[in-house]
Amino acid sequence: MALAAALLTGCASYSPLPLTAAAQLAPAVDQLAHDQPLPAGPLSVEQVTALAVQNNPDLRAVRAQHGVAQAQLIQAGVLPNPQLSFAILPLLAGVGTTTAWNAALSFDIHALLTYRTRKEAAQKTVQQVDADILWREWQVAGQARLLAVDLIEGQHSLTLLTQARDLLAQRGQRLETAVAAGNLTLTDTAPYLATQQATQVQLDDLQRRLLTERHQLNALLGLAPEVVVPLADTVDLPPLDPAAIERDLPNLAQRRPDLVALQLGYAAEDAKLRTALLSQFPNLTMGASGGSDNANVRNGGPTASLGLPIFDRNQGGIAIERATRVQLHEEYAARLTAAVGDVRARLKEIAVTQAQLEQTRADLPVAERRAAQAEAAMRTRNIDQRTYVDLVNARLTRAAQAITLEQTLLEQQVAIATVVGAGLPSVQPLSQETPR
């Protein structure tokens, strides 16, 4: 009874874990979890990014995978229990005088042979899970940055389109007055009305897109959809150094979590292959047994059990692990090639977009000056309505193009910062060289 009580004391117990009954959406930004105090005013891009990494519901679920991997590591580090058998054989008939009994204690030696490789595979799997979690954090951070950038730059475009719509609306009222007075015909006002309608359509489309992006940002932060996240007027992205990125490209496989995760997965599979190779040898069980027959004759001694590898020498298990290792080897090579090519392509795209933005900004003062001249000429009636509309529309188009190119450049910077980890937590380097 004492032995049974001691065994029960070390047993795990059950406790219920009820599912959540309601959605866990924060009703306000200040109720989100945060490591640093939140400012009273608008949030910067990096502050939004930090809030997303800390509060994203999907990340909270992904981080639970670490506990599962740790539990598997514990399981891999536990040796199997020795086997104890005991039998009592009461005398039912015959010349015997006592109750017979026998007992045996045995242990699987094969578990000792594969212990190290099994535990190594489990340790690499834990590290792989952690690297995968970090990669997911990079992705969430990139999404939060991208949405914040699009919302800030979209607000700039919204302001410009609103000004254009208001300007066109004022001019439209004047045109309606002139048409009513018989000073203009509908043909004269048609180009202007078409521009006004196109501007309103652009404004409506932009408002819908910004609303969708706000809802996406709220979902990323774990906020209720109706909450408005206050954002700064300017974008604060980590400085981008294309030359440094190109220089560090050969070390990308040691810094990007997804590539490190693939290396760790390959190392875990290599350990599993070695476990399978060890498992081709016969199972050996050793122990001791003893007993007494009904005539009270007692005996005891060592025992051994050896499997005969006649049919099964773990050929299937070895073939599976070999093929899996080859598959992971090729997957890693493909991912590394794609990653390096992706970074180089993004660097080229950034250079082209930067040149286009500089040219557009250089052309913008000319378009603004011509639009101002057209406005002055229109007041003195020295320019026709169609020319005035074209010049004003050219200025608005050039300004909108500059904002679009600036947003595109910022989006490209966010994308390349995400794939190289600029301003993001770095992954710990591999503790040892990955087995080949």
JSON list of N, CA and C in Angstrom, two decimals, residues 66-131:
[
{"chain": "A", "resi": 66, "resn": "HIS", "atom": "N", "xyz": [5.23, 25.63, -29.13]},
{"chain": "A", "resi": 66, "resn": "HIS", "atom": "CA", "xyz": [6.48, 25.44, -28.38]},
{"chain": "A", "resi": 66, "resn": "HIS", "atom": "C", "xyz": [6.27, 24.46, -27.24]},
{"chain": "A", "resi": 67, "resn": "GLY", "atom": "N", "xyz": [5.14, 24.59, -26.54]},
{"chain": "A", "resi": 67, "resn": "GLY", "atom": "CA", "xyz": [4.85, 23.67, -25.45]},
{"chain": "A", "resi": 67, "resn": "GLY", "atom": "C", "xyz": [4.71, 22.24, -25.92]},
{"chain": "A", "resi": 68, "resn": "VAL", "atom": "N", "xyz": [4.08, 22.05, -27.08]},
{"chain": "A", "resi": 68, "resn": "VAL", "atom": "CA", "xyz": [3.94, 20.70, -27.63]},
{"chain": "A", "resi": 68, "resn": "VAL", "atom": "C", "xyz": [5.31, 20.11, -27.96]},
{"chain": "A", "resi": 69, "resn": "ALA", "atom": "N", "xyz": [6.18, 20.91, -28.58]},
{"chain": "A", "resi": 69, "resn": "ALA", "atom": "CA", "xyz": [7.52, 20.42, -28.93]},
{"chain": "A", "resi": 69, "resn": "ALA", "atom": "C", "xyz": [8.33, 20.11, -27.67]},
{"chain": "A", "resi": 70, "resn": "GLN", "atom": "N", "xyz": [8.18, 20.93, -26.64]},
{"chain": "A", "resi": 70, "resn": "GLN", "atom": "CA", "xyz": [8.89, 20.66, -25.39]},
{"chain": "A", "resi": 70, "resn": "GLN", "atom": "C", "xyz": [8.40, 19.36, -24.76]},
{"chain": "A", "resi": 71, "resn": "ALA", "atom": "N", "xyz": [7.10, 19.12, -24.83]},
{"chain": "A", "resi": 71, "resn": "ALA", "atom": "CA", "xyz": [6.55, 17.87, -24.29]},
{"chain": "A", "resi": 71, "resn": "ALA", "atom": "C", "xyz": [7.10, 16.67, -25.07]},
{"chain": "A", "resi": 72, "resn": "GLN", "atom": "N", "xyz": [7.23, 16.82, -26.38]},
{"chain": "A", "resi": 72, "resn": "GLN", "atom": "CA", "xyz": [7.80, 15.73, -27.18]},
{"chain": "A", "resi": 72, "resn": "GLN", "atom": "C", "xyz": [9.26, 15.50, -26.84]},
{"chain": "A", "resi": 73, "resn": "LEU", "atom": "N", "xyz": [9.98, 16.59, -26.50]},
{"chain": "A", "resi": 73, "resn": "LEU", "atom": "CA", "xyz": [11.37, 16.45, -26.08]},
{"chain": "A", "resi": 73, "resn": "LEU", "atom": "C", "xyz": [11.45, 15.68, -24.75]},
{"chain": "A", "resi": 74, "resn": "ILE", "atom": "N", "xyz": [10.54, 15.98, -23.85]},
{"chain": "A", "resi": 74, "resn": "ILE", "atom": "CA", "xyz": [10.50, 15.24, -22.58]},
{"chain": "A", "resi": 74, "resn": "ILE", "atom": "C", "xyz": [10.24, 13.76, -22.84]},
{"chain": "A", "resi": 75, "resn": "GLN", "atom": "N", "xyz": [9.30, 13.50, -23.75]},
{"chain": "A", "resi": 75, "resn": "GLN", "atom": "CA", "xyz": [8.98, 12.11, -24.07]},
{"chain": "A", "resi": 75, "resn": "GLN", "atom": "C", "xyz": [10.18, 11.39, -24.67]},
{"chain": "A", "resi": 76, "resn": "ALA", "atom": "N", "xyz": [10.93, 12.09, -25.53]},
{"chain": "A", "resi": 76, "resn": "ALA", "atom": "CA", "xyz": [12.09, 11.45, -26.17]},
{"chain": "A", "resi": 76, "resn": "ALA", "atom": "C", "xyz": [13.20, 11.18, -25.15]},
{"chain": "A", "resi": 77, "resn": "GLY", "atom": "N", "xyz": [13.24, 11.95, -24.06]},
{"chain": "A", "resi": 77, "resn": "GLY", "atom": "CA", "xyz": [14.29, 11.77, -23.08]},
{"chain": "A", "resi": 77, "resn": "GLY", "atom": "C", "xyz": [13.95, 10.78, -21.98]},
{"chain": "A", "resi": 78, "resn": "VAL", "atom": "N", "xyz": [12.79, 10.17, -22.05]},
{"chain": "A", "resi": 78, "resn": "VAL", "atom": "CA", "xyz": [12.37, 9.21, -21.02]},
{"chain": "A", "resi": 78, "resn": "VAL", "atom": "C", "xyz": [12.62, 7.79, -21.52]},
{"chain": "A", "resi": 79, "resn": "LEU", "atom": "N", "xyz": [13.36, 7.02, -20.74]},
{"chain": "A", "resi": 79, "resn": "LEU", "atom": "CA", "xyz": [13.60, 5.62, -21.09]},
{"chain": "A", "resi": 79, "resn": "LEU", "atom": "C", "xyz": [12.37, 4.79, -20.77]},
{"chain": "A", "resi": 80, "resn": "PRO", "atom": "N", "xyz": [12.16, 3.69, -21.49]},
{"chain": "A", "resi": 80, "resn": "PRO", "atom": "CA", "xyz": [11.02, 2.84, -21.18]},
{"chain": "A", "resi": 80, "resn": "PRO", "atom": "C", "xyz": [11.17, 2.18, -19.81]},
{"chain": "A", "resi": 81, "resn": "ASN", "atom": "N", "xyz": [10.06, 1.89, -19.19]},
{"chain": "A", "resi": 81, "resn": "ASN", "atom": "CA", "xyz": [10.07, 1.26, -17.88]},
{"chain": "A", "resi": 81, "resn": "ASN", "atom": "C", "xyz": [10.52, -0.20, -17.98]},
{"chain": "A", "resi": 82, "resn": "PRO", "atom": "N", "xyz": [11.21, -0.70, -16.97]},
{"chain": "A", "resi": 82, "resn": "PRO", "atom": "CA", "xyz": [11.48, -2.14, -16.92]},
{"chain": "A", "resi": 82, "resn": "PRO", "atom": "C", "xyz": [10.17, -2.91, -16.83]},
{"chain": "A", "resi": 83, "resn": "GLN", "atom": "N", "xyz": [10.17, -4.13, -17.34]},
{"chain": "A", "resi": 83, "resn": "GLN", "atom": "CA", "xyz": [8.98, -4.96, -17.33]},
{"chain": "A", "resi": 83, "resn": "GLN", "atom": "C", "xyz": [9.09, -5.98, -16.18]},
{"chain": "A", "resi": 84, "resn": "LEU", "atom": "N", "xyz": [8.07, -5.98, -15.33]},
{"chain": "A", "resi": 84, "resn": "LEU", "atom": "CA", "xyz": [8.02, -6.90, -14.19]},
{"chain": "A", "resi": 84, "resn": "LEU", "atom": "C", "xyz": [6.81, -7.81, -14.37]},
{"chain": "A", "resi": 85, "resn": "SER", "atom": "N", "xyz": [7.07, -9.10, -14.32]},
{"chain": "A", "resi": 85, "resn": "SER", "atom": "CA", "xyz": [5.97, -10.07, -14.40]},
{"chain": "A", "resi": 85, "resn": "SER", "atom": "C", "xyz": [6.01, -10.98, -13.16]},
{"chain": "A", "resi": 86, "resn": "PHE", "atom": "N", "xyz": [4.84, -11.37, -12.69]},
{"chain": "A", "resi": 86, "resn": "PHE", "atom": "CA", "xyz": [4.75, -12.19, -11.49]},
{"chain": "A", "resi": 86, "resn": "PHE", "atom": "C", "xyz": [3.53, -13.08, -11.62]},
{"chain": "A", "resi": 87, "resn": "ALA", "atom": "N", "xyz": [3.69, -14.34, -11.20]},
{"chain": "A", "resi": 87, "resn": "ALA", "atom": "CA", "xyz": [2.58, -15.28, -11.28]},
{"chain": "A", "resi": 87, "resn": "ALA", "atom": "C", "xyz": [2.56, -16.15, -10.03]},
{"chain": "A", "resi": 88, "resn": "ILE", "atom": "N", "xyz": [1.35, -16.45, -9.54]},
{"chain": "A", "resi": 88, "resn": "ILE", "atom": "CA", "xyz": [1.14, -17.38, -8.42]},
{"chain": "A", "resi": 88, "resn": "ILE", "atom": "C", "xyz": [0.32, -18.55, -8.94]},
{"chain": "A", "resi": 89, "resn": "LEU", "atom": "N", "xyz": [0.83, -19.78, -8.68]},
{"chain": "A", "resi": 89, "resn": "LEU", "atom": "CA", "xyz": [0.19, -20.99, -9.21]},
{"chain": "A", "resi": 89, "resn": "LEU", "atom": "C", "xyz": [-0.18, -21.90, -8.03]},
{"chain": "A", "resi": 90, "resn": "PRO", "atom": "N", "xyz": [-1.37, -21.75, -7.48]},
{"chain": "A", "resi": 90, "resn": "PRO", "atom": "CA", "xyz": [-1.78, -22.62, -6.35]},
{"chain": "A", "resi": 90, "resn": "PRO", "atom": "C", "xyz": [-1.85, -24.08, -6.79]},
{"chain": "A", "resi": 91, "resn": "LEU", "atom": "N", "xyz": [-1.58, -24.97, -5.86]},
{"chain": "A", "resi": 91, "resn": "LEU", "atom": "CA", "xyz": [-1.65, -26.40, -6.12]},
{"chain": "A", "resi": 91, "resn": "LEU", "atom": "C", "xyz": [-3.11, -26.82, -6.27]},
{"chain": "A", "resi": 92, "resn": "LEU", "atom": "N", "xyz": [-3.43, -27.40, -7.39]},
{"chain": "A", "resi": 92, "resn": "LEU", "atom": "CA", "xyz": [-4.80, -27.88, -7.63]},
{"chain": "A", "resi": 92, "resn": "LEU", "atom": "C", "xyz": [-4.89, -29.40, -7.52]},
{"chain": "A", "resi": 93, "resn": "ALA", "atom": "N", "xyz": [-3.83, -30.13, -7.91]},
{"chain": "A", "resi": 93, "resn": "ALA", "atom": "CA", "xyz": [-3.83, -31.59, -7.82]},
{"chain": "A", "resi": 93, "resn": "ALA", "atom": "C", "xyz": [-2.40, -32.09, -7.93]},
{"chain": "A", "resi": 94, "resn": "GLY", "atom": "N", "xyz": [-2.15, -33.33, -7.54]},
{"chain": "A", "resi": 94, "resn": "GLY", "atom": "CA", "xyz": [-0.82, -33.89, -7.66]},
{"chain": "A", "resi": 94, "resn": "GLY", "atom": "C", "xyz": [-0.14, -34.05, -6.32]},
{"chain": "A", "resi": 95, "resn": "VAL", "atom": "N", "xyz": [1.19, -34.30, -6.43]},
{"chain": "A", "resi": 95, "resn": "VAL", "atom": "CA", "xyz": [1.94, -34.64, -5.22]},
{"chain": "A", "resi": 95, "resn": "VAL", "atom": "C", "xyz": [2.62, -33.43, -4.60]},
{"chain": "A", "resi": 96, "resn": "GLY", "atom": "N", "xyz": [2.44, -32.27, -5.16]},
{"chain": "A", "resi": 96, "resn": "GLY", "atom": "CA", "xyz": [3.09, -31.09, -4.63]},
{"chain": "A", "resi": 96, "resn": "GLY", "atom": "C", "xyz": [2.60, -30.73, -3.25]},
{"chain": "A", "resi": 97, "resn": "THR", "atom": "N", "xyz": [3.39, -29.86, -2.61]},
{"chain": "A", "resi": 97, "resn": "THR", "atom": "CA", "xyz": [3.05, -29.49, -1.23]},
{"chain": "A", "resi": 97, "resn": "THR", "atom": "C", "xyz": [2.90, -27.99, -1.03]},
{"chain": "A", "resi": 98, "resn": "THR", "atom": "N", "xyz": [3.38, -27.20, -1.96]},
{"chain": "A", "resi": 98, "resn": "THR", "atom": "CA", "xyz": [3.33, -25.74, -1.77]},
{"chain": "A", "resi": 98, "resn": "THR", "atom": "C", "xyz": [2.76, -25.06, -3.02]},
{"chain": "A", "resi": 99, "resn": "THR", "atom": "N", "xyz": [2.48, -23.80, -2.88]},
{"chain": "A", "resi": 99, "resn": "THR", "atom": "CA", "xyz": [2.02, -22.96, -4.01]},
{"chain": "A", "resi": 99, "resn": "THR", "atom": "C", "xyz": [3.22, -22.54, -4.85]},
{"chain": "A", "resi": 100, "resn": "ALA", "atom": "N", "xyz": [3.16, -22.74, -6.13]},
{"chain": "A", "resi": 100, "resn": "ALA", "atom": "CA", "xyz": [4.26, -22.35, -7.02]},
{"chain": "A", "resi": 100, "resn": "ALA", "atom": "C", "xyz": [4.15, -20.86, -7.37]},
{"chain": "A", "resi": 101, "resn": "TRP", "atom": "N", "xyz": [5.26, -20.28, -7.69]},
{"chain": "A", "resi": 101, "resn": "TRP", "atom": "CA", "xyz": [5.29, -18.88, -8.13]},
{"chain": "A", "resi": 101, "resn": "TRP", "atom": "C", "xyz": [6.51, -18.64, -9.04]},
{"chain": "A", "resi": 102, "resn": "ASN", "atom": "N", "xyz": [6.44, -17.62, -9.84]},
{"chain": "A", "resi": 102, "resn": "ASN", "atom": "CA", "xyz": [7.60, -17.21, -10.63]},
{"chain": "A", "resi": 102, "resn": "ASN", "atom": "C", "xyz": [7.53, -15.71, -10.89]},
{"chain": "A", "resi": 103, "resn": "ALA", "atom": "N", "xyz": [8.67, -15.10, -11.04]},
{"chain": "A", "resi": 103, "resn": "ALA", "atom": "CA", "xyz": [8.79, -13.65, -11.27]},
{"chain": "A", "resi": 103, "resn": "ALA", "atom": "C", "xyz": [9.91, -13.39, -12.25]},
{"chain": "A", "resi": 104, "resn": "ALA", "atom": "N", "xyz": [9.77, -12.30, -13.02]},
{"chain": "A", "resi": 104, "resn": "ALA", "atom": "CA", "xyz": [10.81, -11.94, -14.00]},
{"chain": "A", "resi": 104, "resn": "ALA", "atom": "C", "xyz": [10.87, -10.42, -14.13]},
{"chain": "A", "resi": 105, "resn": "LEU", "atom": "N", "xyz": [12.06, -9.90, -14.29]},
{"chain": "A", "resi": 105, "resn": "LEU", "atom": "CA", "xyz": [12.31, -8.47, -14.48]},
{"chain": "A", "resi": 105, "resn": "LEU", "atom": "C", "xyz": [13.19, -8.32, -15.72]},
{"chain": "A", "resi": 106, "resn": "SER", "atom": "N", "xyz": [12.74, -7.49, -16.70]},
{"chain": "A", "resi": 106, "resn": "SER", "atom": "CA", "xyz": [13.49, -7.35, -17.95]},
{"chain": "A", "resi": 106, "resn": "SER", "atom": "C", "xyz": [13.51, -5.89, -18.39]},
{"chain": "A", "resi": 107, "resn": "PHE", "atom": "N", "xyz": [14.46, -5.58, -19.27]},
{"chain": "A", "resi": 107, "resn": "PHE", "atom": "CA", "xyz": [14.61, -4.22, -19.78]},
{"chain": "A", "resi": 107, "resn": "PHE", "atom": "C", "xyz": [15.01, -4.29, -21.25]},
{"chain": "A", "resi": 108, "resn": "ASP", "atom": "N", "xyz": [14.44, -3.35, -22.05]},
{"chain": "A", "resi": 108, "resn": "ASP", "atom": "CA", "xyz": [14.70, -3.32, -23.49]},
{"chain": "A", "resi": 108, "resn": "ASP", "atom": "C", "xyz": [16.02, -2.58, -23.75]},
{"chain": "A", "resi": 109, "resn": "ILE", "atom": "N", "xyz": [17.06, -3.31, -24.11]},
{"chain": "A", "resi": 109, "resn": "ILE", "atom": "CA", "xyz": [18.37, -2.70, -24.37]},
{"chain": "A", "resi": 109, "resn": "ILE", "atom": "C", "xyz": [18.34, -1.84, -25.62]},
{"chain": "A", "resi": 110, "resn": "HIS", "atom": "N", "xyz": [17.47, -2.16, -26.56]},
{"chain": "A", "resi": 110, "resn": "HIS", "atom": "CA", "xyz": [17.39, -1.41, -27.82]},
{"chain": "A", "resi": 110, "resn": "HIS", "atom": "C", "xyz": [17.07, 0.06, -27.56]},
{"chain": "A", "resi": 111, "resn": "ALA", "atom": "N", "xyz": [16.29, 0.35, -26.52]},
{"chain": "A", "resi": 111, "resn": "ALA", "atom": "CA", "xyz": [15.95, 1.74, -26.21]},
{"chain": "A", "resi": 111, "resn": "ALA", "atom": "C", "xyz": [17.19, 2.54, -25.82]},
{"chain": "A", "resi": 112, "resn": "LEU", "atom": "N", "xyz": [18.18, 1.88, -25.22]},
{"chain": "A", "resi": 112, "resn": "LEU", "atom": "CA", "xyz": [19.43, 2.57, -24.88]},
{"chain": "A", "resi": 112, "resn": "LEU", "atom": "C", "xyz": [20.25, 2.89, -26.13]},
{"chain": "A", "resi": 113, "resn": "LEU", "atom": "N", "xyz": [20.21, 1.99, -27.11]},
{"chain": "A", "resi": 113, "resn": "LEU", "atom": "CA", "xyz": [21.00, 2.21, -28.33]},
{"chain": "A", "resi": 113, "resn": "LEU", "atom": "C", "xyz": [20.50, 3.41, -29.12]},
{"chain": "A", "resi": 114, "resn": "THR", "atom": "N", "xyz": [19.20, 3.64, -29.14]},
{"chain": "A", "resi": 114, "resn": "THR", "atom": "CA", "xyz": [18.61, 4.73, -29.94]},
{"chain": "A", "resi": 114, "resn": "THR", "atom": "C", "xyz": [18.30, 5.97, -29.11]},
{"chain": "A", "resi": 115, "resn": "TYR", "atom": "N", "xyz": [18.67, 5.95, -27.83]},
{"chain": "A", "resi": 115, "resn": "TYR", "atom": "CA", "xyz": [18.30, 7.06, -26.93]},
{"chain": "A", "resi": 115, "resn": "TYR", "atom": "C", "xyz": [18.90, 8.38, -27.41]},
{"chain": "A", "resi": 116, "resn": "ARG", "atom": "N", "xyz": [20.18, 8.40, -27.71]},
{"chain": "A", "resi": 116, "resn": "ARG", "atom": "CA", "xyz": [20.86, 9.65, -28.06]},
{"chain": "A", "resi": 116, "resn": "ARG", "atom": "C", "xyz": [20.31, 10.25, -29.35]},
{"chain": "A", "resi": 117, "resn": "THR", "atom": "N", "xyz": [20.12, 9.45, -30.38]},
{"chain": "A", "resi": 117, "resn": "THR", "atom": "CA", "xyz": [19.65, 9.99, -31.65]},
{"chain": "A", "resi": 117, "resn": "THR", "atom": "C", "xyz": [18.18, 10.43, -31.56]},
{"chain": "A", "resi": 118, "resn": "ARG", "atom": "N", "xyz": [17.38, 9.71, -30.77]},
{"chain": "A", "resi": 118, "resn": "ARG", "atom": "CA", "xyz": [15.99, 10.12, -30.60]},
{"chain": "A", "resi": 118, "resn": "ARG", "atom": "C", "xyz": [15.89, 11.45, -29.87]},
{"chain": "A", "resi": 119, "resn": "LYS", "atom": "N", "xyz": [16.70, 11.63, -28.86]},
{"chain": "A", "resi": 119, "resn": "LYS", "atom": "CA", "xyz": [16.68, 12.89, -28.13]},
{"chain": "A", "resi": 119, "resn": "LYS", "atom": "C", "xyz": [17.24, 14.04, -28.97]},
{"chain": "A", "resi": 120, "resn": "GLU", "atom": "N", "xyz": [18.27, 13.75, -29.76]},
{"chain": "A", "resi": 120, "resn": "GLU", "atom": "CA", "xyz": [18.82, 14.78, -30.65]},
{"chain": "A", "resi": 120, "resn": "GLU", "atom": "C", "xyz": [17.77, 15.24, -31.65]},
{"chain": "A", "resi": 121, "resn": "ALA", "atom": "N", "xyz": [17.02, 14.30, -32.22]},
{"chain": "A", "resi": 121, "resn": "ALA", "atom": "CA", "xyz": [15.96, 14.68, -33.16]},
{"chain": "A", "resi": 121, "resn": "ALA", "atom": "C", "xyz": [14.90, 15.54, -32.48]},
{"chain": "A", "resi": 122, "resn": "ALA", "atom": "N", "xyz": [14.54, 15.20, -31.25]},
{"chain": "A", "resi": 122, "resn": "ALA", "atom": "CA", "xyz": [13.53, 15.99, -30.53]},
{"chain": "A", "resi": 122, "resn": "ALA", "atom": "C", "xyz": [14.05, 17.38, -30.20]},
{"chain": "A", "resi": 123, "resn": "GLN", "atom": "N", "xyz": [15.33, 17.50, -29.83]},
{"chain": "A", "resi": 123, "resn": "GLN", "atom": "CA", "xyz": [15.90, 18.81, -29.54]},
{"chain": "A", "resi": 123, "resn": "GLN", "atom": "C", "xyz": [15.92, 19.70, -30.78]},
{"chain": "A", "resi": 124, "resn": "LYS", "atom": "N", "xyz": [16.30, 19.14, -31.92]},
{"chain": "A", "resi": 124, "resn": "LYS", "atom": "CA", "xyz": [16.30, 19.91, -33.16]},
{"chain": "A", "resi": 124, "resn": "LYS", "atom": "C", "xyz": [14.87, 20.31, -33.55]},
{"chain": "A", "resi": 125, "resn": "THR", "atom": "N", "xyz": [13.91, 19.45, -33.25]},
{"chain": "A", "resi": 125, "resn": "THR", "atom": "CA", "xyz": [12.53, 19.78, -33.57]},
{"chain": "A", "resi": 125, "resn": "THR", "atom": "C", "xyz": [12.04, 20.95, -32.73]},
{"chain": "A", "resi": 126, "resn": "VAL", "atom": "N", "xyz": [12.43, 20.99, -31.45]},
{"chain": "A", "resi": 126, "resn": "VAL", "atom": "CA", "xyz": [12.06, 22.13, -30.59]},
{"chain": "A", "resi": 126, "resn": "VAL", "atom": "C", "xyz": [12.65, 23.41, -31.16]},
{"chain": "A", "resi": 127, "resn": "GLN", "atom": "N", "xyz": [13.92, 23.38, -31.54]},
{"chain": "A", "resi": 127, "resn": "GLN", "atom": "CA", "xyz": [14.56, 24.56, -32.13]},
{"chain": "A", "resi": 127, "resn": "GLN", "atom": "C", "xyz": [13.90, 24.94, -33.45]},
{"chain": "A", "resi": 128, "resn": "GLN", "atom": "N", "xyz": [13.49, 23.94, -34.23]},
{"chain": "A", "resi": 128, "resn": "GLN", "atom": "CA", "xyz": [12.80, 24.22, -35.48]},
{"chain": "A", "resi": 128, "resn": "GLN", "atom": "C", "xyz": [11.48, 24.92, -35.23]},
{"chain": "A", "resi": 129, "resn": "VAL", "atom": "N", "xyz": [10.73, 24.45, -34.24]},
{"chain": "A", "resi": 129, "resn": "VAL", "atom": "CA", "xyz": [9.45, 25.07, -33.91]},
{"chain": "A", "resi": 129, "resn": "VAL", "atom": "C", "xyz": [9.67, 26.52, -33.48]},
{"chain": "A", "resi": 130, "resn": "ASP", "atom": "N", "xyz": [10.68, 26.77, -32.67]},
{"chain": "A", "resi": 130, "resn": "ASP", "atom": "CA", "xyz": [10.96, 28.14, -32.23]},
{"chain": "A", "resi": 130, "resn": "ASP", "atom": "C", "xyz": [11.33, 29.03, -33.42]},
{"chain": "A", "resi": 131, "resn": "ALA", "atom": "N", "xyz": [12.11, 28.49, -34.36]},
{"chain": "A", "resi": 131, "resn": "ALA", "atom": "CA", "xyz": [12.46, 29.28, -35.54]},
{"chain": "A", "resi": 131, "resn": "ALA", "atom": "C", "xyz": [11.23, 29.54, -36.40]}
]
